[in-house]
PDB file of C-alpha atoms in Angstrom:
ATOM      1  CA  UNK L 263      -9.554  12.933  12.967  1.00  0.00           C
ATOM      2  CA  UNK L 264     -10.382  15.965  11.163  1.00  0.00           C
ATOM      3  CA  UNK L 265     -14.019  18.094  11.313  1.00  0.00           C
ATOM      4  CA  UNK L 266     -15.933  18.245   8.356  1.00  0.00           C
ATOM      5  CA  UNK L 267     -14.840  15.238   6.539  1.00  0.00           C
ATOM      6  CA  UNK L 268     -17.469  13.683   4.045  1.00  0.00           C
ATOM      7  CA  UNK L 269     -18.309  10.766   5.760  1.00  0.00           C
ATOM      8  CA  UNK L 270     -16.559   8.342   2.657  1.00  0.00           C
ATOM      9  CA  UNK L 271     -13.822   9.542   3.671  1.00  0.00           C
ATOM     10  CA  UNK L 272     -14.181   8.961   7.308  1.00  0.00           C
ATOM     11  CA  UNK L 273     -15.237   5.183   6.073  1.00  0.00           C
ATOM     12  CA  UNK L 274     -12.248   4.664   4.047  1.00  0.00           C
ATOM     13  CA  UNK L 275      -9.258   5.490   6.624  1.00  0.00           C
ATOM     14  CA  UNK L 276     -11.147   3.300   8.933  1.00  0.00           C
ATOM     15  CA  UNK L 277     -11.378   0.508   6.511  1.00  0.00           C
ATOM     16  CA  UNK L 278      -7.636   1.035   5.782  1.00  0.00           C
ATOM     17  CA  UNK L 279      -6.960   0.344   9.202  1.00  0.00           C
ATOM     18  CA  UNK L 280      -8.806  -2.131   9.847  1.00  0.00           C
ATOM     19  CA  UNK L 281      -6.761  -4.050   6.945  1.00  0.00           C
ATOM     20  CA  UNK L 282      -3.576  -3.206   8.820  1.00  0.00           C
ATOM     21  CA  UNK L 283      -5.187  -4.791  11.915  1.00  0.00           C
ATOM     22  CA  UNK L 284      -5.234  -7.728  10.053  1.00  0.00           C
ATOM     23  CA  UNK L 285      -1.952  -7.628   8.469  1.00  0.00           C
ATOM     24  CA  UNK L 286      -0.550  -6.885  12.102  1.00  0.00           C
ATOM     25  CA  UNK L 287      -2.392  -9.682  13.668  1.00  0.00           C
ATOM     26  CA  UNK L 288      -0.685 -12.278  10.612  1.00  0.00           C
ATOM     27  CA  UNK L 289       2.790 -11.038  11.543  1.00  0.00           C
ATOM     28  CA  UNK L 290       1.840 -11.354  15.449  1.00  0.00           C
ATOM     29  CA  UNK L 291       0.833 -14.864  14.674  1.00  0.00           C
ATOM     30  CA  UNK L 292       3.914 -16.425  14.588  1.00  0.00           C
ATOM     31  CA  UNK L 293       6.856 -14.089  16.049  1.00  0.00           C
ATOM     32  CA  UNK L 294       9.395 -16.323  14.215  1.00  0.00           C
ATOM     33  CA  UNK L 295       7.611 -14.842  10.458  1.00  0.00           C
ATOM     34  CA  UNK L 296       9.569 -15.951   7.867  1.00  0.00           C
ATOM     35  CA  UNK L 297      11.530 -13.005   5.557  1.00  0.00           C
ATOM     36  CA  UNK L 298       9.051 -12.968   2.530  1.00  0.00           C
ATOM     37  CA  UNK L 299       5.863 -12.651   4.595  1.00  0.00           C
ATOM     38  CA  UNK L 300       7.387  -9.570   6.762  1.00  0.00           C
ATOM     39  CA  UNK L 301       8.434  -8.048   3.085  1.00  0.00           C
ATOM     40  CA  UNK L 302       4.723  -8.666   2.101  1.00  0.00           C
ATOM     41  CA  UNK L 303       3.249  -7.110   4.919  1.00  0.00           C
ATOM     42  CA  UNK L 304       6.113  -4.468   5.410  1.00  0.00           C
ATOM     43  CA  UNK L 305       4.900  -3.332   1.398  1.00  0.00           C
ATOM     44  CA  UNK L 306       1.369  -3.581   2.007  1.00  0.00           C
ATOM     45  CA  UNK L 307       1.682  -1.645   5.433  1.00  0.00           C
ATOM     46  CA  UNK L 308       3.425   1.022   3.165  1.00  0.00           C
ATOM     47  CA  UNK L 309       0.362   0.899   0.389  1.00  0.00           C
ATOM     48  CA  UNK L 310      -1.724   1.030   3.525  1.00  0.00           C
ATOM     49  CA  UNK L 311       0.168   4.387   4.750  1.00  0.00           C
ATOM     50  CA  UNK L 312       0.571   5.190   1.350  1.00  0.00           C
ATOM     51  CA  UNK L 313      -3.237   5.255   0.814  1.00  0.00           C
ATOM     52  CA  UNK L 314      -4.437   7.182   3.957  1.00  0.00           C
ATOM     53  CA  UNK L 315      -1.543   9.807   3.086  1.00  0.00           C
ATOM     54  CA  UNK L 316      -3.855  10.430  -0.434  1.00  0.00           C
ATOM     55  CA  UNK L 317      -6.218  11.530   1.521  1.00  0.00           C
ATOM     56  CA  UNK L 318      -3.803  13.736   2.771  1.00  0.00           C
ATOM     57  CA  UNK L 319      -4.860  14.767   6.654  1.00  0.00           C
ATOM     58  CA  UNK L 320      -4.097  11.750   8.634  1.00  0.00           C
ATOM     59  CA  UNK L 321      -0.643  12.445   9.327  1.00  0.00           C
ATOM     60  CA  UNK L 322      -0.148  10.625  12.926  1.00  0.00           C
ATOM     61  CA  UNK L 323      -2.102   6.863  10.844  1.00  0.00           C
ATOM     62  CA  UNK L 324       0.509   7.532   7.728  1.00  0.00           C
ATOM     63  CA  UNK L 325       3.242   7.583   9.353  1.00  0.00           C
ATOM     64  CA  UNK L 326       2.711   4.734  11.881  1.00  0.00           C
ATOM     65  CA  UNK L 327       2.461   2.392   8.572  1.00  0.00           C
ATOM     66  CA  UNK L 328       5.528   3.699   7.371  1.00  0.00           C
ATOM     67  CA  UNK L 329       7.113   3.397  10.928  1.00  0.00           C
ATOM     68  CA  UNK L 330       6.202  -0.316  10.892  1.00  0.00           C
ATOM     69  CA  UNK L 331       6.684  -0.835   7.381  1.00  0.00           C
ATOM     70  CA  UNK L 332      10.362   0.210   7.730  1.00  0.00           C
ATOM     71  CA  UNK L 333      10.689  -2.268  10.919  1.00  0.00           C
ATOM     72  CA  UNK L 334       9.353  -5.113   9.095  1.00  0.00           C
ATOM     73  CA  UNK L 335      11.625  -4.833   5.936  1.00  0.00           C
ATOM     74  CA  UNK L 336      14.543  -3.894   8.173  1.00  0.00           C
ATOM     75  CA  UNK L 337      14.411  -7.228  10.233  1.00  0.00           C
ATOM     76  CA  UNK L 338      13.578  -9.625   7.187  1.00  0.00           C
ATOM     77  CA  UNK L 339      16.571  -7.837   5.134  1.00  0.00           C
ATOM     78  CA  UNK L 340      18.439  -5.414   7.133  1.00  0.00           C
ATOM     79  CA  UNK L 341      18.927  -2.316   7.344  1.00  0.00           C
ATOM     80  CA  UNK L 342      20.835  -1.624   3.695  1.00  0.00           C
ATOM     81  CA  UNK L 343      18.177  -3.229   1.522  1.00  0.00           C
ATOM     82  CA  UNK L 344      16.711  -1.424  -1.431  1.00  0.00           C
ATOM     83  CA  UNK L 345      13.190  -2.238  -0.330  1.00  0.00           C
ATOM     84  CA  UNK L 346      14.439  -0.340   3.071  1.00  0.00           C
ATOM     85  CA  UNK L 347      15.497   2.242   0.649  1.00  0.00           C
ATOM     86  CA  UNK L 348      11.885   2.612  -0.810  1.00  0.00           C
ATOM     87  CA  UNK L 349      10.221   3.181   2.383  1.00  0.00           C
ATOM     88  CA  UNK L 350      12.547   5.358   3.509  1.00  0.00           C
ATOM     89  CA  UNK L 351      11.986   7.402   0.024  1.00  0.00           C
ATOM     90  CA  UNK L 352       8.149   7.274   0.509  1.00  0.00           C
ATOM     91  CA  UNK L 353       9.070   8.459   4.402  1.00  0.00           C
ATOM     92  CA  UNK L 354      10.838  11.478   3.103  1.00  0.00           C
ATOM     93  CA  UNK L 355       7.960  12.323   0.080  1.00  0.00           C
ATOM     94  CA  UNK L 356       5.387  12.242   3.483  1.00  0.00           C
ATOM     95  CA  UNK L 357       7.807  14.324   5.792  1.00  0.00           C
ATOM     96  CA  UNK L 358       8.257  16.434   2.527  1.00  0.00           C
ATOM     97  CA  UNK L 359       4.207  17.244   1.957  1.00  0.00           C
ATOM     98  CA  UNK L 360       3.915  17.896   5.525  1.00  0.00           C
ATOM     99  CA  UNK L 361       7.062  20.525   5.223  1.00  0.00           C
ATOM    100  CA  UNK L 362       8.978  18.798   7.964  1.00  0.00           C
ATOM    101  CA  UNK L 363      12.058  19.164   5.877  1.00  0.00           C
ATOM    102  CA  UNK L 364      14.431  17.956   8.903  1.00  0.00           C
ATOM    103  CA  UNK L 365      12.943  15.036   9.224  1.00  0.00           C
ATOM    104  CA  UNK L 366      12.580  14.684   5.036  1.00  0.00           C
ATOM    105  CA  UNK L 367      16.360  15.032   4.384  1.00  0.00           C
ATOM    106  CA  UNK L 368      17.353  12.751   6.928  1.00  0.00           C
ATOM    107  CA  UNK L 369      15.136   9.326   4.849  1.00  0.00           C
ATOM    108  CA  UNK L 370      16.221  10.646   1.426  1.00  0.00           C
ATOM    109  CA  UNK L 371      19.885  11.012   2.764  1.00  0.00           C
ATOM    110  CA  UNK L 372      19.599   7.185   4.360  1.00  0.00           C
ATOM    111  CA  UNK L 373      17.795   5.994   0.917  1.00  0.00           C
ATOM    112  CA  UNK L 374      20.753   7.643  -0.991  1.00  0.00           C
ATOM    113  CA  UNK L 375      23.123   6.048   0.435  1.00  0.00           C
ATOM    114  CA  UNK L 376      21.502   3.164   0.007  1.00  0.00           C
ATOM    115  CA  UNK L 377      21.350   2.992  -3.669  1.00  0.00           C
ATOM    116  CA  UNK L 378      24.714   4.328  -3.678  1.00  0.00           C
ATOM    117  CA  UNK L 379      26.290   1.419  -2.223  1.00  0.00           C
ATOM    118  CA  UNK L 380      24.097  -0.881  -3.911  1.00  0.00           C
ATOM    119  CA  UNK L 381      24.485  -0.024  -7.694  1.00  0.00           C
ATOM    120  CA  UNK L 382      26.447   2.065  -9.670  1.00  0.00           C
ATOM    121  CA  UNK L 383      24.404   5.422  -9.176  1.00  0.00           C
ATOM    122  CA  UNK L 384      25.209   6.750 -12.565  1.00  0.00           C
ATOM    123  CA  UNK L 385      22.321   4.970 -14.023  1.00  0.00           C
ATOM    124  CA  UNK L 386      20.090   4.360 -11.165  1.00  0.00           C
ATOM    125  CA  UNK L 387      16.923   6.167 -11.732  1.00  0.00           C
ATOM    126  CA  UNK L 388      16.204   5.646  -8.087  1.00  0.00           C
ATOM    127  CA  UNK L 389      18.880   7.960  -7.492  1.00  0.00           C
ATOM    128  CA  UNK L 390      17.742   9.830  -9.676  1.00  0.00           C
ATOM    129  CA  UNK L 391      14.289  10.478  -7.870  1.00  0.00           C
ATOM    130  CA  UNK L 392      15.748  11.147  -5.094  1.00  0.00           C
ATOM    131  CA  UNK L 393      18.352  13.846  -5.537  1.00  0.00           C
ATOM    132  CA  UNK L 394      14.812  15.630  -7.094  1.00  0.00           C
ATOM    133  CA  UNK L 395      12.944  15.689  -4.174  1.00  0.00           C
ATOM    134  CA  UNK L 396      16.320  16.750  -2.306  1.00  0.00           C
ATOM    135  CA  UNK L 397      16.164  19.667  -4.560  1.00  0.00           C
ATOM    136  CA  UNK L 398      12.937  20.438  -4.329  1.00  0.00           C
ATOM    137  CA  UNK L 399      13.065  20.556  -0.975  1.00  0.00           C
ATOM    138  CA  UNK L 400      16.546  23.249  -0.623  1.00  0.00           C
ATOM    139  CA  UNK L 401      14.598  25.504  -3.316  1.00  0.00           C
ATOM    140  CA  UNK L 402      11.548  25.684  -1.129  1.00  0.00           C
ATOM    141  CA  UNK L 403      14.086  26.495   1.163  1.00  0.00           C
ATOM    142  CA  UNK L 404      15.432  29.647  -0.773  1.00  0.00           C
ATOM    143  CA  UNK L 405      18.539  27.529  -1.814  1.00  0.00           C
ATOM    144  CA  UNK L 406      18.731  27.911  -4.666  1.00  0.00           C
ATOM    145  CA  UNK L 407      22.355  27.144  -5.828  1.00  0.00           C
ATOM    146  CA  UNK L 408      22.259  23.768  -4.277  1.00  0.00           C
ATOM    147  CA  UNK L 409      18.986  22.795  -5.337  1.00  0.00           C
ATOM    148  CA  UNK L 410      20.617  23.255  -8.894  1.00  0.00           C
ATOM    149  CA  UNK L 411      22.992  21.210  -8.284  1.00  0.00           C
ATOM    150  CA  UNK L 412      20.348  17.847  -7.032  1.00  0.00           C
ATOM    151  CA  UNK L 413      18.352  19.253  -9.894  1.00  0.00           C
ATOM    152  CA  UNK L 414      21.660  19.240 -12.374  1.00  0.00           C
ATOM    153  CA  UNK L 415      22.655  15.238 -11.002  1.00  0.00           C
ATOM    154  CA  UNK L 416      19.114  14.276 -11.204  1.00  0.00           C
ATOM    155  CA  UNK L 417      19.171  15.046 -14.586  1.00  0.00           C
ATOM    156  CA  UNK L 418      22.090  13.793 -15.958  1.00  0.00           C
ATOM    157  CA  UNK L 419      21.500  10.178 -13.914  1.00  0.00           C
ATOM    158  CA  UNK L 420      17.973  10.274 -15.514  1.00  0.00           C
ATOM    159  CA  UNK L 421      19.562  10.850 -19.103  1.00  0.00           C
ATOM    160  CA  UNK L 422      22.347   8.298 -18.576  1.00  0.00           C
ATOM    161  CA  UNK L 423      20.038   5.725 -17.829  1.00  0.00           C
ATOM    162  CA  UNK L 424      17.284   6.331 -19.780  1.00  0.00           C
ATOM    163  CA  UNK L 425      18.556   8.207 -22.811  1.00  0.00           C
ATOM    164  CA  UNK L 426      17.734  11.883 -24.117  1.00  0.00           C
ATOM    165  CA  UNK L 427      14.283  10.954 -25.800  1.00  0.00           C
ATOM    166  CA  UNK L 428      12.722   9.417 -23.193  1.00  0.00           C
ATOM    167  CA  UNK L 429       9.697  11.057 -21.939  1.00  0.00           C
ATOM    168  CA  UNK L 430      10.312  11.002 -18.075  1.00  0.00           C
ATOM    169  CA  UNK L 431      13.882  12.847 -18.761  1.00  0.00           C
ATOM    170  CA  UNK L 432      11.393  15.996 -19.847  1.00  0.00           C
ATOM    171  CA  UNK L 433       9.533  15.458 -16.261  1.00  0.00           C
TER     172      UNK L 433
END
């Protein structure tokens, strides 16, 4: 826990875990949890991890959601699921803020591939997001030419899919 926290905040990542008590103890219920109700929890474990991570100083209780969030989805849908994909890509944005770039590139890498093999990544947005924050990450770096190059994909996938007048390609 971090000093000098107003005590709201204190209050709110306790009430956030408390809720994934309670979504643990529903999955620990019955061992044999059908695929949709470990998806559901595996997503709201994420918003859960996704929620204390606002906050931004409770690294160790973020990532423990994501952790479990990842298990979840993996077992109800295996391992090369989009929904896999989309914690790993949340994974990598919370390694990424934390500047534990390693450890980043390795979840954005494993969510690429992903969408790769799952759609035609010329017009996957997804994909999209993700070669971004792979650039982002190589021109904090100093690297600059390859950043350009995620930066120059990113760009064209966003275009292809979405056309040059939509207002998300200027983002």
């Amino acid at each position: 826990q971090a000093p000098n926290l107003p005590e709201w905040t204190e209050s709110r990542v306790r009430a956030l875990c408390a809720v994934s008590n309670i979504l643990r103890e529903k999955t620990g219920q019955n061992s044999e949890s059908n695929k949709d109700a470990k998806v559901k929890v595996g997503n709201s474990l994420q918003a859960v991890g996704e929620a204390i991570g606002d906050i931004g100083i409770y690294y160790v209780e973020e990532l423990e959601h994501y952790d479990e969030a990842l298990q979840l989805k993996s077992e109800a849908l295996g391992d090369k699921h989009e929904e896999v994909a989309e914690t790993l890509f949340a994974m990598g944005c919370h390694h990424q803020r934390f500047q534990h770039s390693a450890f980043a590139q390795r979840c954005y890498e494993q969510a690429l591939a992903i969408y790769k093999a799952r759609r035609h990544n010329h017009d996957d947005t997804r994909v999209s997001r993700v070669l971004h924050n792979i650039g982002v990450m190589y021109h904090s770096k100093n690297q600059s030419g390859v950043a350009m190059k995620c930066f120059t994909k990113s760009l064209s996938i966003r275009k292809t899919a979405l056309g040059d007048n939509d207002i998300s390609v200027a983002e």
